[in-house]
Short mmCIF file of C-alpha atoms in Angstrom, two decimals:
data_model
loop_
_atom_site.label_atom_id
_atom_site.label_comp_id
_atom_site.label_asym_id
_atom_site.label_seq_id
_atom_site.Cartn_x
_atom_site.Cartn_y
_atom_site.Cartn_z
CA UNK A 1217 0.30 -12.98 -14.11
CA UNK A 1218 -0.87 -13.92 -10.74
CA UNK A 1219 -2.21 -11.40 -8.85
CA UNK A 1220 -4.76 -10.38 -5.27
CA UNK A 1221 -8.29 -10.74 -5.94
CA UNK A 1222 -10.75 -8.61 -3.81
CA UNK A 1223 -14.59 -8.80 -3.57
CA UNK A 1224 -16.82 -7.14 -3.66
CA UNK A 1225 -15.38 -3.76 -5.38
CA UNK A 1226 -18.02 -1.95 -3.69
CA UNK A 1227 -20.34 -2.83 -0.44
CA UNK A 1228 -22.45 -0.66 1.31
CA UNK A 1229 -23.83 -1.58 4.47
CA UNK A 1230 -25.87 0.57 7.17
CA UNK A 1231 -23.94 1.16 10.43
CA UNK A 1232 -23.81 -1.22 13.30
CA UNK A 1233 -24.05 -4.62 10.20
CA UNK A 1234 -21.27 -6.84 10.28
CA UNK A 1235 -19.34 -7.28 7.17
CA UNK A 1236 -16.54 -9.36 5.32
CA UNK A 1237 -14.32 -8.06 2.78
CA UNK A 1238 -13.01 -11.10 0.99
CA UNK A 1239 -9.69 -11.47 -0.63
CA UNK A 1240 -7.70 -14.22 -2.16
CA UNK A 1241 -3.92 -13.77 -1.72
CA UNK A 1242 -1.51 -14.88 -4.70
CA UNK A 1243 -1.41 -18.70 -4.32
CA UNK A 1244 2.41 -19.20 -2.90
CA UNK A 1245 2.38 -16.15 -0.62
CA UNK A 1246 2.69 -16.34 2.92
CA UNK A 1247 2.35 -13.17 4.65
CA UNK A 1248 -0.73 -11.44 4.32
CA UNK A 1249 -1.80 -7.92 4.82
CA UNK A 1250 -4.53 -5.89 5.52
CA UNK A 1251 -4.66 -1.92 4.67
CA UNK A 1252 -7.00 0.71 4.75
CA UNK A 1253 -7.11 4.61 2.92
CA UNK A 1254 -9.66 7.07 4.28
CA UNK A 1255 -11.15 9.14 1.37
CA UNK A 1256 -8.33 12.00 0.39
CA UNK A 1257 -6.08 10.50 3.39
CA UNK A 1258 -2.84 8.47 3.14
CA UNK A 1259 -3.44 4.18 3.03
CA UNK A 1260 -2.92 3.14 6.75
CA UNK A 1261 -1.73 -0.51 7.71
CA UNK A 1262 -4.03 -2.53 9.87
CA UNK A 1263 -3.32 -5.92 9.82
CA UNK A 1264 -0.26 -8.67 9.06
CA UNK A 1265 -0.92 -11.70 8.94
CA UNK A 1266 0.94 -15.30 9.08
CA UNK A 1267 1.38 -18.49 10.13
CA UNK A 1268 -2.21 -18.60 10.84
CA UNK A 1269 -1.92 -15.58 13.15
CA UNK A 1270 -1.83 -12.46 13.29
CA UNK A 1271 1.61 -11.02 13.65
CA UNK A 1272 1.43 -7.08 14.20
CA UNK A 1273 -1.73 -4.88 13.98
CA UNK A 1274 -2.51 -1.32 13.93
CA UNK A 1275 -4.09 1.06 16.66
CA UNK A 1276 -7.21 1.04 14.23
CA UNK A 1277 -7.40 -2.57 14.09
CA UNK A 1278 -9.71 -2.77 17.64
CA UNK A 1279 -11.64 -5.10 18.79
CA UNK A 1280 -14.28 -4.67 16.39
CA UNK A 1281 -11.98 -5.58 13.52
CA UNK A 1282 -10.90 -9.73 12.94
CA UNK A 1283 -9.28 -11.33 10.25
CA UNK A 1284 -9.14 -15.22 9.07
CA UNK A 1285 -8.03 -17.30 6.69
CA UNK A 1286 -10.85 -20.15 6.93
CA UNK A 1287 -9.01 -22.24 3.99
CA UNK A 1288 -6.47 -22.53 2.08
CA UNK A 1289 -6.66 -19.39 -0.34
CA UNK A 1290 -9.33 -16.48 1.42
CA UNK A 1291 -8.27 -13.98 3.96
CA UNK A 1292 -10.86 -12.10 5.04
CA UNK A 1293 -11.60 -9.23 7.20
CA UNK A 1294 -14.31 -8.95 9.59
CA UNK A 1295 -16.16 -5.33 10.57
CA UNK A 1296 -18.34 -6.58 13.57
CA UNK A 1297 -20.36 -3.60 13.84
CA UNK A 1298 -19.41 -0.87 11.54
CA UNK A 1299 -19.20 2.64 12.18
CA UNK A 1300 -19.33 5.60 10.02
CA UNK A 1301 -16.00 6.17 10.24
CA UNK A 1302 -15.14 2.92 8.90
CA UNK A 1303 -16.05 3.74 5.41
CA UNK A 1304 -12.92 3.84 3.29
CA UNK A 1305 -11.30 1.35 0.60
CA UNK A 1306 -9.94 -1.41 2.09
CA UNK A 1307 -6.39 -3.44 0.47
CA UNK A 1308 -5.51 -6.62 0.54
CA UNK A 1309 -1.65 -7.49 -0.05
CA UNK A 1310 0.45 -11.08 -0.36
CA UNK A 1311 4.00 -11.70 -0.68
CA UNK A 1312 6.46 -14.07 -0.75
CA UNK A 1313 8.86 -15.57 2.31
CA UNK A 1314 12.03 -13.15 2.09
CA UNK A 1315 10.81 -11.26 -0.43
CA UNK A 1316 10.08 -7.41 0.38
CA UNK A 1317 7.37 -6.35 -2.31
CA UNK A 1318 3.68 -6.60 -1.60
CA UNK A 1319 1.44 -7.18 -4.24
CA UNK A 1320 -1.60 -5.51 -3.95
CA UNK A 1321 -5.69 -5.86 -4.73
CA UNK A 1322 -8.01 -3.19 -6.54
CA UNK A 1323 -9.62 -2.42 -2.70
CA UNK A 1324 -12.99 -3.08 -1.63
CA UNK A 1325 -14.93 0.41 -1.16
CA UNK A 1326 -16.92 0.15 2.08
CA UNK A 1327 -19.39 2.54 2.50
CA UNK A 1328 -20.96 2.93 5.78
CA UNK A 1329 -24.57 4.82 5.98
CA UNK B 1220 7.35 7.41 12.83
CA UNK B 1221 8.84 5.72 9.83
CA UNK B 1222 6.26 6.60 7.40
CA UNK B 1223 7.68 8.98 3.91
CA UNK B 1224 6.41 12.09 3.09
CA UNK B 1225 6.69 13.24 -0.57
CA UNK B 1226 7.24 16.39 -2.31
CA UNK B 1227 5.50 18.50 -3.71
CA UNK B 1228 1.90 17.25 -2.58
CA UNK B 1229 0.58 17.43 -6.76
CA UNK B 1230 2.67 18.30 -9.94
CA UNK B 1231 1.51 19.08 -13.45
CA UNK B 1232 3.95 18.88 -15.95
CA UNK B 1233 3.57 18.65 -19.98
CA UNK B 1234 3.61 15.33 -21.96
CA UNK B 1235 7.30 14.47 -22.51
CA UNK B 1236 8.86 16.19 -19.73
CA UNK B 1237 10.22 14.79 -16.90
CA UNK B 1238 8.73 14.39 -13.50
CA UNK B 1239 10.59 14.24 -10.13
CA UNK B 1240 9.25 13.79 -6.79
CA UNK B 1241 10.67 13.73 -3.28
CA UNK B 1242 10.65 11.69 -0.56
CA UNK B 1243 12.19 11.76 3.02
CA UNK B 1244 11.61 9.28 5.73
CA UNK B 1245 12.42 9.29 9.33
CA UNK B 1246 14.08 6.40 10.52
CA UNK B 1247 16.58 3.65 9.58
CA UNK B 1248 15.28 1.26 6.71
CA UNK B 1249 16.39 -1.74 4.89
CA UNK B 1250 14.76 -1.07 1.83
CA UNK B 1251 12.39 1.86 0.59
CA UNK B 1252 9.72 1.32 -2.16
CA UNK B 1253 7.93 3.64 -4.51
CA UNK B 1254 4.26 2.87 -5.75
CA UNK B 1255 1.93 4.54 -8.44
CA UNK B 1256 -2.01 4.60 -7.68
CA UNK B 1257 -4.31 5.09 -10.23
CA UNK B 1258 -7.49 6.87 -9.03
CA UNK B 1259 -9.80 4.90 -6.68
CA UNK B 1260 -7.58 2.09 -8.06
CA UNK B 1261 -5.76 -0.44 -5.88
CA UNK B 1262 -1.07 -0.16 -5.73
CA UNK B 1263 1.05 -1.54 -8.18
CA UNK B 1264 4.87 -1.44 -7.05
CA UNK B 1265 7.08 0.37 -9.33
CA UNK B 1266 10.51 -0.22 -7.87
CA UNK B 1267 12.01 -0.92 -4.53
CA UNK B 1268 16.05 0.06 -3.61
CA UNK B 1269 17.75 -1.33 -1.14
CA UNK B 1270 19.63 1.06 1.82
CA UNK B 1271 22.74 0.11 0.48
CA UNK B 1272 21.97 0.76 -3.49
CA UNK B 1273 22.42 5.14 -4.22
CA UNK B 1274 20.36 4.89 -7.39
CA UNK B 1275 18.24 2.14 -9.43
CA UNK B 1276 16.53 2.45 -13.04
CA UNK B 1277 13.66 0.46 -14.55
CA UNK B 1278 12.64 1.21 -17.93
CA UNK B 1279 11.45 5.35 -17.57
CA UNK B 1280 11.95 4.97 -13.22
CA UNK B 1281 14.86 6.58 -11.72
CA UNK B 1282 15.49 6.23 -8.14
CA UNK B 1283 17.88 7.51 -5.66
CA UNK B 1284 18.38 6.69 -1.96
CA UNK B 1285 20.16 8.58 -0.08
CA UNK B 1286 20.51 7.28 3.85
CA UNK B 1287 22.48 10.28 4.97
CA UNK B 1288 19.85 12.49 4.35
CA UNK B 1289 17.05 10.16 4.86
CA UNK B 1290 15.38 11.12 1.38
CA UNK B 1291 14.70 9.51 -1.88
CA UNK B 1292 13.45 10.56 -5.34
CA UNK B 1293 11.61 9.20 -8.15
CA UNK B 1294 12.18 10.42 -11.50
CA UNK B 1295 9.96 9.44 -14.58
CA UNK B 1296 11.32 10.74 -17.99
CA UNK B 1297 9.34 11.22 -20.90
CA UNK B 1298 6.01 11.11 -19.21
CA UNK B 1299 2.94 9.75 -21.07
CA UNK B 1300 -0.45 10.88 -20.04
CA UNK B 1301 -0.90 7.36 -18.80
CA UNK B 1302 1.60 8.37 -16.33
CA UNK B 1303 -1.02 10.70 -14.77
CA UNK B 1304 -1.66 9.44 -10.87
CA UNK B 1305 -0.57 9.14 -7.28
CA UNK B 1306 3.01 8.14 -5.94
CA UNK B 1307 3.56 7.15 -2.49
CA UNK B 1308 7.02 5.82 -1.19
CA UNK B 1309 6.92 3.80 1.31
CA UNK B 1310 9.00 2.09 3.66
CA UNK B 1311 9.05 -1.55 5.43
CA UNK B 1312 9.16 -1.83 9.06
CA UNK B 1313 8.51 -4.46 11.83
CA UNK B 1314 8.90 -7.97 11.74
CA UNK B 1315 6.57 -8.70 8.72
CA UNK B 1316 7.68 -5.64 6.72
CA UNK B 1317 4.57 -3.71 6.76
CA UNK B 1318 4.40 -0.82 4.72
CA UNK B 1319 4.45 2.46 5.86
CA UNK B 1320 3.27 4.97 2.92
CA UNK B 1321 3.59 8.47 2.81
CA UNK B 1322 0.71 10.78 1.54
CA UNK B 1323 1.74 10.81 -1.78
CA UNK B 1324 2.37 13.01 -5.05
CA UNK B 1325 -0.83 13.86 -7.28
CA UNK B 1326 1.22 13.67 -10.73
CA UNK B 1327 -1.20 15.17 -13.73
CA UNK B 1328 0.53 15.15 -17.21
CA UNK B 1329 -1.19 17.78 -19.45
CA UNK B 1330 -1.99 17.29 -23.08
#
């Protein structure tokens, strides 16, 4: 079954380091999604994504956030200089035109030290 | 906001018995969706019911919308250990339907 492939599982970085979360959406799936869940907190949406742009985004996606989809099957996010705060898993989600379920990834864990 | 908030917050129920949890939302929807998370796992989608559908079943699920009072439930009957994690429901908003989760149910089936 197809499904959303996220690397890595688990990246650590020190605070103020860039870093890219990668994820490769299921192949026929247009909209794309980026969400976040705070340790012990409720997941949070940050990003959709479509037509080559981005369509809505969060409060929490700022300026330091950026997303891209730099070929024809990764979408990545971009953390231009991460913050302790940032730490959290991060989800990737595809779906379909005109259809309303998401399909989700497994999450990168970002810890920020 | 739209976002759902479930009842109760964490359950634990025997092997076998059946688990309900609550959900109420805030605003209009077109659909509402209910998803399981395994711990520090990523969402798999259960079962989604449409604002015009009162109840839906798939395999164990049981779901009921109701729009008057802005609250849905999930039932799982017979649970299995397996069945042991979080439930959010969650509802679509905005042009691209993002989701909107609520802070979930911790579900533990005992032994």
């Amino acid at each position: 079954e197809p499904e959303v492939t996220q690397t890595p599982s688990h990246q650590v970085t020190q605070m103020g380091q860039e870093v890219i979360l990668r994820c490769v959406p299921i192949s026929n799936h247009l909209y794309f999604y980026w969400y976040r869940q705070i340790l012990g907190q409720k997941v949070e949406f940050l990003v959709s994504f479509y037509n080559n742009e981005i369509s809505e985004k969060s409060e929490i996606f700022d300026d330091q956030f950026s997303v891209e989809r730099p070929d024809g099957s990764n979408f990545t996010l971009k953390i231009r200089s991460t913050k302790l705060e940032d730490s959290a898993m991060y989800f990737c989600a595809s779906r379909e035109w005109a259809k309303n379920i998401q399909y989700f990834g497994a999450g990168t864990r970002l810890s920020v030290l | 906001s739209q976002q759902g908030e479930e009842d109760p917050q964490a359950l634990s129920i025997q092997e076998g018995e059946n688990a309900t949890m609550n959900c109420s939302y805030k605003t209009s929807i077109n659909n509402l969706q209910w998803y399981r998370q395994n711990s520090g796992r990523g969402l798999v989608h259960l079962i989604l019911i449409r604002s015009n559908e009162r109840e839906k079943h798939s395999g164990r699920l049981r779901v009921t919308l109701d729009t008057s009072k802005k609250s849905s439930s999930l039932l799982i009957t017979a649970s299995r250990a397996a069945d042991t994690a979080s439930y959010f429901c969650a509802t679509a908003a905005g042009r691209d339907d993002k989701i909107i989760f609520g802070k979930g149910t911790r579900l533990h089936i005992l032994p």
